[in-house]
GROMACS .gro file of C-alpha atoms in nm:
model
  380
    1UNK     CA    1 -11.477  -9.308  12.759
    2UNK     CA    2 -11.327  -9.164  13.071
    3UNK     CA    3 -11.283  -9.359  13.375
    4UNK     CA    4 -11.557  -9.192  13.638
    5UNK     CA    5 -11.295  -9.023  13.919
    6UNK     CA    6 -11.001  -8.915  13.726
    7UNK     CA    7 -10.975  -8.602  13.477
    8UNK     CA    8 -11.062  -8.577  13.142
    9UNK     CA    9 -10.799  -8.396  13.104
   10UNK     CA   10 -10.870  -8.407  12.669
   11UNK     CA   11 -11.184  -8.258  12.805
   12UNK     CA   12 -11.036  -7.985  12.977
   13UNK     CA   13 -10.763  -7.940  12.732
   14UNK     CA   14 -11.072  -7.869  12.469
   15UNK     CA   15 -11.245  -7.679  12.701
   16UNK     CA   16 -10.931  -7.438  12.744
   17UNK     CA   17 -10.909  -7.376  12.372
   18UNK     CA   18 -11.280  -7.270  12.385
   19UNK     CA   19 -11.241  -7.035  12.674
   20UNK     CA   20 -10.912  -6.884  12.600
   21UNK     CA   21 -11.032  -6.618  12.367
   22UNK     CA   22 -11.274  -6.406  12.596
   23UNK     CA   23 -11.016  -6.461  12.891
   24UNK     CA   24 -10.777  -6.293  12.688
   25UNK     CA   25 -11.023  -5.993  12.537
   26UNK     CA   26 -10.874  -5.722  12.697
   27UNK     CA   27 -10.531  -5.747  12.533
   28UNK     CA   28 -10.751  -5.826  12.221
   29UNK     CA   29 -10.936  -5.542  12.222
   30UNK     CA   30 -10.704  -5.337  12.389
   31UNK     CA   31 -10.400  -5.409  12.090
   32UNK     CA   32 -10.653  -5.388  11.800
   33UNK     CA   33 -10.724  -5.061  11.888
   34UNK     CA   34 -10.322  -4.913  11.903
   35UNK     CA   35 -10.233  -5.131  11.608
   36UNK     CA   36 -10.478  -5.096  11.341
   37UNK     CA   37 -10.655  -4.819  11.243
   38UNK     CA   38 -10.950  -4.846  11.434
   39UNK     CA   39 -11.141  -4.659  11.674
   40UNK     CA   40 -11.164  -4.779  12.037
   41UNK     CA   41 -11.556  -4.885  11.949
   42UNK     CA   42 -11.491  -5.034  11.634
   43UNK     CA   43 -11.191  -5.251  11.802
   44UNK     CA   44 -11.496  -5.375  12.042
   45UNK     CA   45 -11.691  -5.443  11.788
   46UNK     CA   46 -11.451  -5.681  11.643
   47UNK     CA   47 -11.420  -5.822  11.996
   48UNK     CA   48 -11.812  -5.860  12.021
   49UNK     CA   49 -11.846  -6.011  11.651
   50UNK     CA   50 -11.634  -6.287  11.761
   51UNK     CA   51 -11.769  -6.332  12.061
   52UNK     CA   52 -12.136  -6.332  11.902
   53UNK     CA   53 -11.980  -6.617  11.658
   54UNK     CA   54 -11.893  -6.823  11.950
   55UNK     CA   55 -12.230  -6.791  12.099
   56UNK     CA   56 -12.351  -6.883  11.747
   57UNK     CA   57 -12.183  -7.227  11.740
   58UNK     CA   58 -12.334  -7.312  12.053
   59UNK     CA   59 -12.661  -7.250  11.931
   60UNK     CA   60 -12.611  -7.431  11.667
   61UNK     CA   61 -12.459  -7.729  11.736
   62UNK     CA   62 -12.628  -7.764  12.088
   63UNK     CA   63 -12.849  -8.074  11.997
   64UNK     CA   64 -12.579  -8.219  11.716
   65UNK     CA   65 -12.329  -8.341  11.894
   66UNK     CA   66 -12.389  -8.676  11.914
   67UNK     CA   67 -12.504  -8.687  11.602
   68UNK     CA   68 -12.246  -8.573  11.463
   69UNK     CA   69 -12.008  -8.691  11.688
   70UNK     CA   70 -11.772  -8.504  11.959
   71UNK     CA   71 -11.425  -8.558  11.771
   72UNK     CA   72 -11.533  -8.474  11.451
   73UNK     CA   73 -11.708  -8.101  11.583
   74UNK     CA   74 -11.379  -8.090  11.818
   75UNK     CA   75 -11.187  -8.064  11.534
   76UNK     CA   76 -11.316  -7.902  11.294
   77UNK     CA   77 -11.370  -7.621  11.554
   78UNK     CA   78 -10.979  -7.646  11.639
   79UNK     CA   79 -10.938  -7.598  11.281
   80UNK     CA   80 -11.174  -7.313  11.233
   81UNK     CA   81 -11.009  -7.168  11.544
   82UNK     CA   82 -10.630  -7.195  11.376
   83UNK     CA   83 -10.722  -7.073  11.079
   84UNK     CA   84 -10.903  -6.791  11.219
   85UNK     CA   85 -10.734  -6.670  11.505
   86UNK     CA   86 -10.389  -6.731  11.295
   87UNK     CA   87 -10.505  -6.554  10.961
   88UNK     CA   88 -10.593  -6.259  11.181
   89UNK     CA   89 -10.286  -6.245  11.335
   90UNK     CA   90 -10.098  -6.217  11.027
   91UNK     CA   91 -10.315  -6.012  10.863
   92UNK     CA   92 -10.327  -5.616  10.886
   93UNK     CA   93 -10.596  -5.580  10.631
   94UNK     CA   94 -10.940  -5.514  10.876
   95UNK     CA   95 -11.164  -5.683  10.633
   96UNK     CA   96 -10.897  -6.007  10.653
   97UNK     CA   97 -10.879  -5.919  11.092
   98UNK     CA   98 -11.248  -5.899  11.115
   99UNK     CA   99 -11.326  -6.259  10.895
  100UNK     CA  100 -11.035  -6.423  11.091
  101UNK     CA  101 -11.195  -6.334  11.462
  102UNK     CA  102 -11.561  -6.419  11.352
  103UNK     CA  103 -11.445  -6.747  11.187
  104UNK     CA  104 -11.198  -6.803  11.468
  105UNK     CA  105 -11.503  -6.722  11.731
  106UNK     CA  106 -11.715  -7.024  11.552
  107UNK     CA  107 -11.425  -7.233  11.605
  108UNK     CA  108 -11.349  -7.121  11.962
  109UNK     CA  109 -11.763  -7.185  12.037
  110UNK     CA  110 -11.812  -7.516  11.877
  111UNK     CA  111 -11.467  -7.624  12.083
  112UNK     CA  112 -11.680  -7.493  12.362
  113UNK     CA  113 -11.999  -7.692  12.303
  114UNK     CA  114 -11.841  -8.017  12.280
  115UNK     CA  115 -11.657  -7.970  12.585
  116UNK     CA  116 -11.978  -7.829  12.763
  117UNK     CA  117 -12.169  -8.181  12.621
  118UNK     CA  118 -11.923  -8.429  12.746
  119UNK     CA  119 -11.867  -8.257  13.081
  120UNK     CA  120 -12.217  -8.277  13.176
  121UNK     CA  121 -12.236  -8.622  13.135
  122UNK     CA  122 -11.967  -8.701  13.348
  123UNK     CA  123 -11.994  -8.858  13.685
  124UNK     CA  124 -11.808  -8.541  13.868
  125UNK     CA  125 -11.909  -8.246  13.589
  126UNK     CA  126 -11.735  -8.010  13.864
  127UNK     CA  127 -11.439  -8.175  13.895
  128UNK     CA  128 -11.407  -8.108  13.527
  129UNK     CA  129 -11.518  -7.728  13.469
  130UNK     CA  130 -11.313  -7.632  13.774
  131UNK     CA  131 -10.986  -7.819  13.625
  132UNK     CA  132 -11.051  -7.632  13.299
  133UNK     CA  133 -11.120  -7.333  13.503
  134UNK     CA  134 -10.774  -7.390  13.621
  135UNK     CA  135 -10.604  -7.471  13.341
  136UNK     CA  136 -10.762  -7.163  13.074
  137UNK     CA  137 -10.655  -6.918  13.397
  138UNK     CA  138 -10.315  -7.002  13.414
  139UNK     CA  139 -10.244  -6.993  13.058
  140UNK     CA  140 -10.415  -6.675  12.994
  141UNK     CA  141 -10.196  -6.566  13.292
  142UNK     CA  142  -9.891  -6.695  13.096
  143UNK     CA  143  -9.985  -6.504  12.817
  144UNK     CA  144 -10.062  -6.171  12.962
  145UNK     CA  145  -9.712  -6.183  13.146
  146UNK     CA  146  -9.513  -6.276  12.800
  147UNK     CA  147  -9.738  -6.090  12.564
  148UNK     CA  148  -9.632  -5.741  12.635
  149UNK     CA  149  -9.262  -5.853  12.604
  150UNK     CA  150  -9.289  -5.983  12.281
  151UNK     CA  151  -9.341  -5.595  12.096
  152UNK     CA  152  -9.657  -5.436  11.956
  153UNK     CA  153  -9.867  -5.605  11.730
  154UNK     CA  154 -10.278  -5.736  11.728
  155UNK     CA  155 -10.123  -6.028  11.601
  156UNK     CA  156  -9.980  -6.189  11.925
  157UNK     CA  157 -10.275  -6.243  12.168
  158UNK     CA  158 -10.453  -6.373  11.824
  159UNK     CA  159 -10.140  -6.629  11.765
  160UNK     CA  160 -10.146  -6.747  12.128
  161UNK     CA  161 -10.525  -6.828  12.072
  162UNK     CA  162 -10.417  -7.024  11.749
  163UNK     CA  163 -10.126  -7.201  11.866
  164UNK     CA  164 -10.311  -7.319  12.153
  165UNK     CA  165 -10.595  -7.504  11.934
  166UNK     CA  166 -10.312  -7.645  11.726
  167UNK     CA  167 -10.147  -7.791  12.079
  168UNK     CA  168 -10.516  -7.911  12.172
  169UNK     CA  169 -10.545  -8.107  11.851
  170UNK     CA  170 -10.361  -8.434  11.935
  171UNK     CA  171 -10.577  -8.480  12.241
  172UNK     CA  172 -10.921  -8.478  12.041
  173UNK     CA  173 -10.822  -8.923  11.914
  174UNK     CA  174 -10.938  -8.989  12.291
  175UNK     CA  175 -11.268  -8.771  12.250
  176UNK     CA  176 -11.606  -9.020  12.150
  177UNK     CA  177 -11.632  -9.063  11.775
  178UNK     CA  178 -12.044  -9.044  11.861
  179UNK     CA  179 -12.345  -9.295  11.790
  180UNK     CA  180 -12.581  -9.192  11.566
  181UNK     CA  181 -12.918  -9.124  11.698
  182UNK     CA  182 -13.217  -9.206  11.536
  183UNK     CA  183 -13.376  -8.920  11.410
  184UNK     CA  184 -13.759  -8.987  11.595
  185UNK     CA  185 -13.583  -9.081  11.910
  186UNK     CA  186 -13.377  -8.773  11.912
  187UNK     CA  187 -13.673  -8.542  11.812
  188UNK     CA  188 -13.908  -8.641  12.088
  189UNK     CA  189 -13.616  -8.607  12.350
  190UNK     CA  190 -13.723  -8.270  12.497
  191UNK     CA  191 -13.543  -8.052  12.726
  192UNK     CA  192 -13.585  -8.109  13.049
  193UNK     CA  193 -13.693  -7.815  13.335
  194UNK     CA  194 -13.764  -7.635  13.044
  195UNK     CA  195 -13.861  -7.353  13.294
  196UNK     CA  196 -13.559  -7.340  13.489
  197UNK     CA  197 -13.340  -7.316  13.167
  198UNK     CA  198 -13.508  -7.053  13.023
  199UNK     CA  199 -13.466  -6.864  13.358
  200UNK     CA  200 -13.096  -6.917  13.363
  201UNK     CA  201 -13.021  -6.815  13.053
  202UNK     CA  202 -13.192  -6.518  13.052
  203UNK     CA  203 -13.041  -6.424  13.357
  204UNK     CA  204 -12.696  -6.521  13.232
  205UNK     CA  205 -12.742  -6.276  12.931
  206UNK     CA  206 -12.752  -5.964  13.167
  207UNK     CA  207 -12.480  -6.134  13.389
  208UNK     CA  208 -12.254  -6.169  13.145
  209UNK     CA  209 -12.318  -5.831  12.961
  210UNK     CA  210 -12.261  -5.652  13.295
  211UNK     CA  211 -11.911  -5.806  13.356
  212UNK     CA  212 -11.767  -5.805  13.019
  213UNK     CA  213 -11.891  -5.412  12.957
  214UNK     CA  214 -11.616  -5.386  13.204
  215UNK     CA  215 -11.367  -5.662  13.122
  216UNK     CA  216 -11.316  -5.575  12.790
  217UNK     CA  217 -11.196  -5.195  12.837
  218UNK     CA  218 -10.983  -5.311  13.154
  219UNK     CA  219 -10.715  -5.294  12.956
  220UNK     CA  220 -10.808  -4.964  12.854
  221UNK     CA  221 -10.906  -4.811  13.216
  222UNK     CA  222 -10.537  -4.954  13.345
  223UNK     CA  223 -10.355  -4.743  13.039
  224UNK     CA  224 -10.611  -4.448  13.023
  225UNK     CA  225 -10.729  -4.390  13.392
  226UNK     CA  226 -10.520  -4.522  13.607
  227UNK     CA  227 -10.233  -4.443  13.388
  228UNK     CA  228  -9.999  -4.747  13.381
  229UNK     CA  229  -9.776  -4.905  13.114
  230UNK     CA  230  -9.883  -5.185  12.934
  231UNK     CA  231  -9.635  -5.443  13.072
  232UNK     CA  232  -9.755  -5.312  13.417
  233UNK     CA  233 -10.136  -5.384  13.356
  234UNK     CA  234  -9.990  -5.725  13.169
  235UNK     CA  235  -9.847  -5.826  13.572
  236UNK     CA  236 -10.209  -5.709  13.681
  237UNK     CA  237 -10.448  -5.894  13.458
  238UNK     CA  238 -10.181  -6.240  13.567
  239UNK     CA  239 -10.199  -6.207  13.903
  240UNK     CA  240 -10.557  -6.165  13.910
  241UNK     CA  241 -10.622  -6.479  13.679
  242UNK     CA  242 -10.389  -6.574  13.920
  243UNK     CA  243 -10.600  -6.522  14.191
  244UNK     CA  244 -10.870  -6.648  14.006
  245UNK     CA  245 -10.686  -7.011  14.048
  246UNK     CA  246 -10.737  -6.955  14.409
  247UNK     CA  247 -11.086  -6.882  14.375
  248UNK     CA  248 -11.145  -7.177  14.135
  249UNK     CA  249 -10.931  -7.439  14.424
  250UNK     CA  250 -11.225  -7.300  14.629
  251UNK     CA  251 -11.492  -7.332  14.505
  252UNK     CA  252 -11.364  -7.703  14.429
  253UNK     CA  253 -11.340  -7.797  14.764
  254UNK     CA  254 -11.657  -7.676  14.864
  255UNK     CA  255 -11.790  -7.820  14.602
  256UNK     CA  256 -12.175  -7.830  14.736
  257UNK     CA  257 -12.128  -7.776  15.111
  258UNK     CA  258 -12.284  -7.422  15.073
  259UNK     CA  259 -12.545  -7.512  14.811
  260UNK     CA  260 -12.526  -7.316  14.531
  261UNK     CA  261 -12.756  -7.037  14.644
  262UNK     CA  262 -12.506  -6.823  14.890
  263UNK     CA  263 -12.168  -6.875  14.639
  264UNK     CA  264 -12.443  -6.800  14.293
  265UNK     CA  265 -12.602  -6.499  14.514
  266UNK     CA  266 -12.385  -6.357  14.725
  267UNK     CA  267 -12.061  -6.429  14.532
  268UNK     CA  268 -12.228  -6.196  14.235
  269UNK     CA  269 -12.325  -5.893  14.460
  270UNK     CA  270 -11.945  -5.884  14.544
  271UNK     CA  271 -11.847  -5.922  14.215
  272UNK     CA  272 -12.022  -5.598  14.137
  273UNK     CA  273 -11.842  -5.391  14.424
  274UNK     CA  274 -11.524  -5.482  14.227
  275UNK     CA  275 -11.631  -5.348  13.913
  276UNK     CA  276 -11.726  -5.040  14.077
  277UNK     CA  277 -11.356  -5.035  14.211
  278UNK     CA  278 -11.217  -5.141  13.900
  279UNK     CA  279 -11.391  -4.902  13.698
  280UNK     CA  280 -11.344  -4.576  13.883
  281UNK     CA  281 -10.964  -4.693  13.941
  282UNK     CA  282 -10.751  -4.386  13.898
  283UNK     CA  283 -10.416  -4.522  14.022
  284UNK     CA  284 -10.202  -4.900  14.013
  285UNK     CA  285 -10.349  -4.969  14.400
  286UNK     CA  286 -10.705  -4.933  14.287
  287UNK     CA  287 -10.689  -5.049  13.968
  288UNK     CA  288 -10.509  -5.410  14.098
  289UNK     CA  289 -10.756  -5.474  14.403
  290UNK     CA  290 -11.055  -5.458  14.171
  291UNK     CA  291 -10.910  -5.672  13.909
  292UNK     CA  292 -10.742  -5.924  14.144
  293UNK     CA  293 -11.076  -5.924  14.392
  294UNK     CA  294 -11.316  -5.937  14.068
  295UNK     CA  295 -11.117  -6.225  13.893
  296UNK     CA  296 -11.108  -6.448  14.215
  297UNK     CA  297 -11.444  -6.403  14.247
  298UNK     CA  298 -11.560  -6.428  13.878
  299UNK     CA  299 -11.454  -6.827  13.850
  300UNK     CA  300 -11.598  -6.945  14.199
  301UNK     CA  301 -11.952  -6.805  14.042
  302UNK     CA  302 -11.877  -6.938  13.698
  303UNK     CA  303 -11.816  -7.306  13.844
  304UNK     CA  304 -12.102  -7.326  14.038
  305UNK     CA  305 -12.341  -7.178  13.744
  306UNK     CA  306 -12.203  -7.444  13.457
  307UNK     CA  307 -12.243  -7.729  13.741
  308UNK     CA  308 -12.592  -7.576  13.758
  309UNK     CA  309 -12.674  -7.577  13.384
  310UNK     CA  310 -12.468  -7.928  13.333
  311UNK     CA  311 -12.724  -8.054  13.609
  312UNK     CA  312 -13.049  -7.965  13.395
  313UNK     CA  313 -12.948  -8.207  13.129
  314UNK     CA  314 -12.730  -8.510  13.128
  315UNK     CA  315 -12.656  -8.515  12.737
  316UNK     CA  316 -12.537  -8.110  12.803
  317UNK     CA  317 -12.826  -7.920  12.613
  318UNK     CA  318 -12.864  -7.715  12.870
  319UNK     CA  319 -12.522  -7.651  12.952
  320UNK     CA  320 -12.430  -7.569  12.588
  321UNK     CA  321 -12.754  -7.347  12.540
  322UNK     CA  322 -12.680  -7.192  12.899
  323UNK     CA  323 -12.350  -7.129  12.802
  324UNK     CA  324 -12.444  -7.002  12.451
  325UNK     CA  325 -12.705  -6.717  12.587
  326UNK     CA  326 -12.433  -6.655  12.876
  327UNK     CA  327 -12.196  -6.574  12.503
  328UNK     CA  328 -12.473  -6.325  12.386
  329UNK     CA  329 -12.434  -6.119  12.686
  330UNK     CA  330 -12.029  -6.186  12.669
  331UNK     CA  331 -12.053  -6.060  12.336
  332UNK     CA  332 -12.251  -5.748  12.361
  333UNK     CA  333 -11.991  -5.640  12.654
  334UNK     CA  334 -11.671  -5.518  12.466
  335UNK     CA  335 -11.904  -5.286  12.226
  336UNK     CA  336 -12.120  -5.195  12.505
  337UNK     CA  337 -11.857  -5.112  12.682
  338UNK     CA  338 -11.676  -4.906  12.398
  339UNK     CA  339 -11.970  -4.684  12.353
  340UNK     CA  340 -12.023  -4.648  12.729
  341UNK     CA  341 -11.680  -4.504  12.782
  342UNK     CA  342 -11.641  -4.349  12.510
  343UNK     CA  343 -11.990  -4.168  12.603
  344UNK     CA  344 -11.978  -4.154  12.965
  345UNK     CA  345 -11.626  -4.260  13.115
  346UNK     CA  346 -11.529  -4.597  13.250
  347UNK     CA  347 -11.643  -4.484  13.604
  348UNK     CA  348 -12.030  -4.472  13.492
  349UNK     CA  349 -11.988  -4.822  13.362
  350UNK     CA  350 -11.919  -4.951  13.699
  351UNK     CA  351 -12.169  -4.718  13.885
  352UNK     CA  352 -12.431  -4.961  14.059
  353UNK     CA  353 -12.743  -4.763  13.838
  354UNK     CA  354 -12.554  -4.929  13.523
  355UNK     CA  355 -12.611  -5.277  13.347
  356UNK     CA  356 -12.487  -5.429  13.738
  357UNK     CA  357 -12.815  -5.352  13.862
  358UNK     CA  358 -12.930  -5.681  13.685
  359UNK     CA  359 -12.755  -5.937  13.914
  360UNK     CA  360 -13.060  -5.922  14.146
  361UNK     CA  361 -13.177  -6.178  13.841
  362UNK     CA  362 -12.893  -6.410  13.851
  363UNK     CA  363 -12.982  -6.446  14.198
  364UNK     CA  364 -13.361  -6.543  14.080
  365UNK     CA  365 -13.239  -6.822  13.918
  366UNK     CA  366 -13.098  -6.984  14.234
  367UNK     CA  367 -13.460  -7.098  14.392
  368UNK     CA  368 -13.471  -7.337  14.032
  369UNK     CA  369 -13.162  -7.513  14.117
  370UNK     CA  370 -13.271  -7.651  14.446
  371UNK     CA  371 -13.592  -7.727  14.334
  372UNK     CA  372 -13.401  -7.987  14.099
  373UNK     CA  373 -13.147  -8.066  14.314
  374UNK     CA  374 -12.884  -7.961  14.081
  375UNK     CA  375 -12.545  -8.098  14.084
  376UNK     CA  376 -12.282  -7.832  13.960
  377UNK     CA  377 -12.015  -7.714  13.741
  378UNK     CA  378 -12.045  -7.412  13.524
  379UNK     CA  379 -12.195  -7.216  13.239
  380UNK     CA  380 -12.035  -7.196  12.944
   0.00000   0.00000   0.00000
C-alpha cells in the first residue's frame, strides 16, 4: 500500500475532501442566510442536516470498508460530494439547496471514513492526521481569503467544496481496492476496549457540540457584534486556520512527549477561554484573538484525540465511529447555535455555564488512553 515512513499523501488528499466542509461552515452558514430566503436558524439547520449526513456515513459504513473496499466507498463519496455540494451551489431553489448539502454531507462523511480506516492502520497514524490537518487548514484558509472577492452568492463556498472532491478524484487509483472478508470471520471480530470507546465518543459528542455552537455563527458574531465587513472577517477566519497550521506543526513534533493527557486536558480548558472571547467579541481586536487563539488550539486537541481513537482499533472502527459521534455533536452546533443567539445573544453561548461546561468529560476520557497505551492521531 503505502511505504511505512513517507505520506500517504492520497490519504490525506481524501481526508481533506472529507474535512473541508465543516472547516468552511461559517461562510456556509453565514452566506445561506444573506442569499436565500432563510432565517438565520433555518440557514443552521441546513448546516446541521449536512453535517448530521456526514456523521451518518460514518455510522454506516464504519465496519464496510474492507468489505467493500476503500476505492470504491472513496469514490463514490467524491461523487456524492460533487454532485451535492455542486447542485447546491447552482441551485437557488431551498428544497434543491437543502437535498444538495445532505447528499453532499454523505459524500463528504463516507470520504471521511475511508480516510479515518486507512490512517489507523498505518505505521505513523499521526504523521498522517496532522498532514491532513495541514493540508484541509490551508485550503480552507485559501478559500476564506478568495471567497469574499469573488461576489455574493451561497453558491461559492458550496463550489469550492465540490471542486475540491473532483481534484481529489485522480488520487483515489492508489487507494486499496479491499479483500473481501468472510462474513463469520468479520462478525466475530469485536471491537476492542469497548469501554474506552464508548467513553470517547460520548465525550466527543458534547465536545464537539460546544465548539461548533460557536463556530458556526462566527461568521455571524464578526458581521453582527463586532461589526466588521465580510472580506475583513474572511482575513480573520485565514489567519486563524492559519494559525491553526502552527498549532498542528506542534503538536507534530511533540508527537507523544507530553502524553496525551496534558495537550487532550489542558489544551480543551483553553480552548473554552477563547470561545468566551470570541463570543462576547464586540470589536476586530477581540473578535481576531479568540478566533486566531481558538483555531491554533482546536487542531493540536483534534490530532491528539483521532491518534487516540485510531489507537483503539487497528482496522479504524473506532476511529470512524469516534469520529462519527464527534459529527453528531458537530452537527447539532450550527442549529444550536442559531437558536442560542437568536434567543440569548452570542455572548451567552460562550459564557462558561453554557454547553462548555462539558469539557470536564473530554478530560475523563484521558485516564482510558493510558491505560491502553494509545498511540495517536485524531478523531474524525
Amino acid at each position: 500500500m503505502f511505504a511505512p515512513r513517507t505520506t500517504p499523501w492520497p490519504l490525506v488528499a481524501l481526508f481533506t475532501a472529507g474535512y473541508l466542509a465543516p472547516y468552511l461552515l461559517p461562510t456556509t452558514v453565514g452566506r445561506l442566510d444573506s442569499d436565500l430566503p432563510l432565517s438565520a436558524t433555518q440557514a443552521g439547520a441546513v448546516g446541521s442536516a449536512l453535517l448530521l449526513s456526514s456523521a451518518a456515513a460514518g455510522f454506516v459504513l464504519a465496519s464496510r470498508v474492507e468489505r467493500i473496499g476503500a476505492r470504491t466507498l472513496a469514490r463514490l463519496g467524491l461523487a456524492l460530494a460533487l454532485l451535492g455540494y455542486g447542485g447546491a451551489a447552482l441551485s437557488t431553489a431551498i428544497p434543491a439547496v437543502v437535498a444538495g448539502a445532505i447528499v453532499g454531507g454523505f459524500g463528504s462523511g463516507t470520504a471521511t471514513t475511508v480516510a479515518a480506516t486507512l490512517i489507523a492502520g498505518q505505521r505513523d497514524p499521526h504523521r498522517a492526521s496532522t498532514a491532513g490537518l495541514l493540508t484541509v487548514s490551508a485550503l480552507a484558509g485559501a478559500v476564506y481569503l478568495t471567497v469574499p472577492h469573488l461576489g455574493p452568492g451561497h453558491g461559492l463556498p458550496l463550489a469550492a467544496i465540490a471542486l475540491t472532491a473532483l481534484a481529489v478524484w485522480p488520487l483515489t487509483g492508489r487507494l486499496p481496492v479491499g479483500t473481501p472478508v468472510a462474513p463469520a470471520r468479520h462478525d466475530k471480530a469485536r471491537l476492542p476496549h469497548a469501554r474506552s470507546g464508548l467513553l470517547l465518543a460520548a465525550a466527543m459528542v458534547c465536545w464537539s457540540l460546544a465548539q461548533n455552537s460557536l463556530w458556526g455563527v462566527s461568521g455571524r458574531i464578526g458581521l453582527e457584534q463586532a461589526h466588521l465587513g465580510e472580506a475583513t472577517v474572511g482575513v480573520v477566519f485565514a489567519v486563524a486556520l492559519g494559525a491553526g497550521l502552527t498549532g498542528v506543526l506542534a503538536a507534530g513534533a511533540l508527537g507523544a512527549r507530553l502524553g496525551r493527557a496534558i495537550p487532550i486536558g489542558g489544551g480543551t480548558v483553553l480552548i473554552a477561554v477563547c470561545i468566551a472571547l470570541s463570543a462576547s467579541a464586540t470589536d476586530l481586536g477581540s473578535f481576531a484573538a479568540g478566533e486566531i487563539a481558538w483555531n491554533t488550539l482546536y487542531p493540536v486537541v483534534l490530532s491528539y484525540l483521532i491518534g487516540l481513537a485510531a489507537s483503539l482499533d487497528p482496522r479504524g472502527r473506532w476511529a470512524v465511529l469516534v469520529g462519527s459521534a464527534s459529527s453528531l455533536g458537530t452537527a447539532a452546533g450550527p442549529l444550536t447555535g442559531s437558536v442560542l443567539s437568536a434567543q440569548a445573544g452570542f455572548p451567552e453561548i460562550g459564557a462558561p455555564e453554557q454547553p462548555v461546561v462539558e469539557i470536564p468529560v473530554e478530560t475523563s476520557a484521558v485516564p482510558a488512553q493510558r491505560a491502553y497505551d494509545k498511540a495517536g492521531s485524531e478523531v474524525f
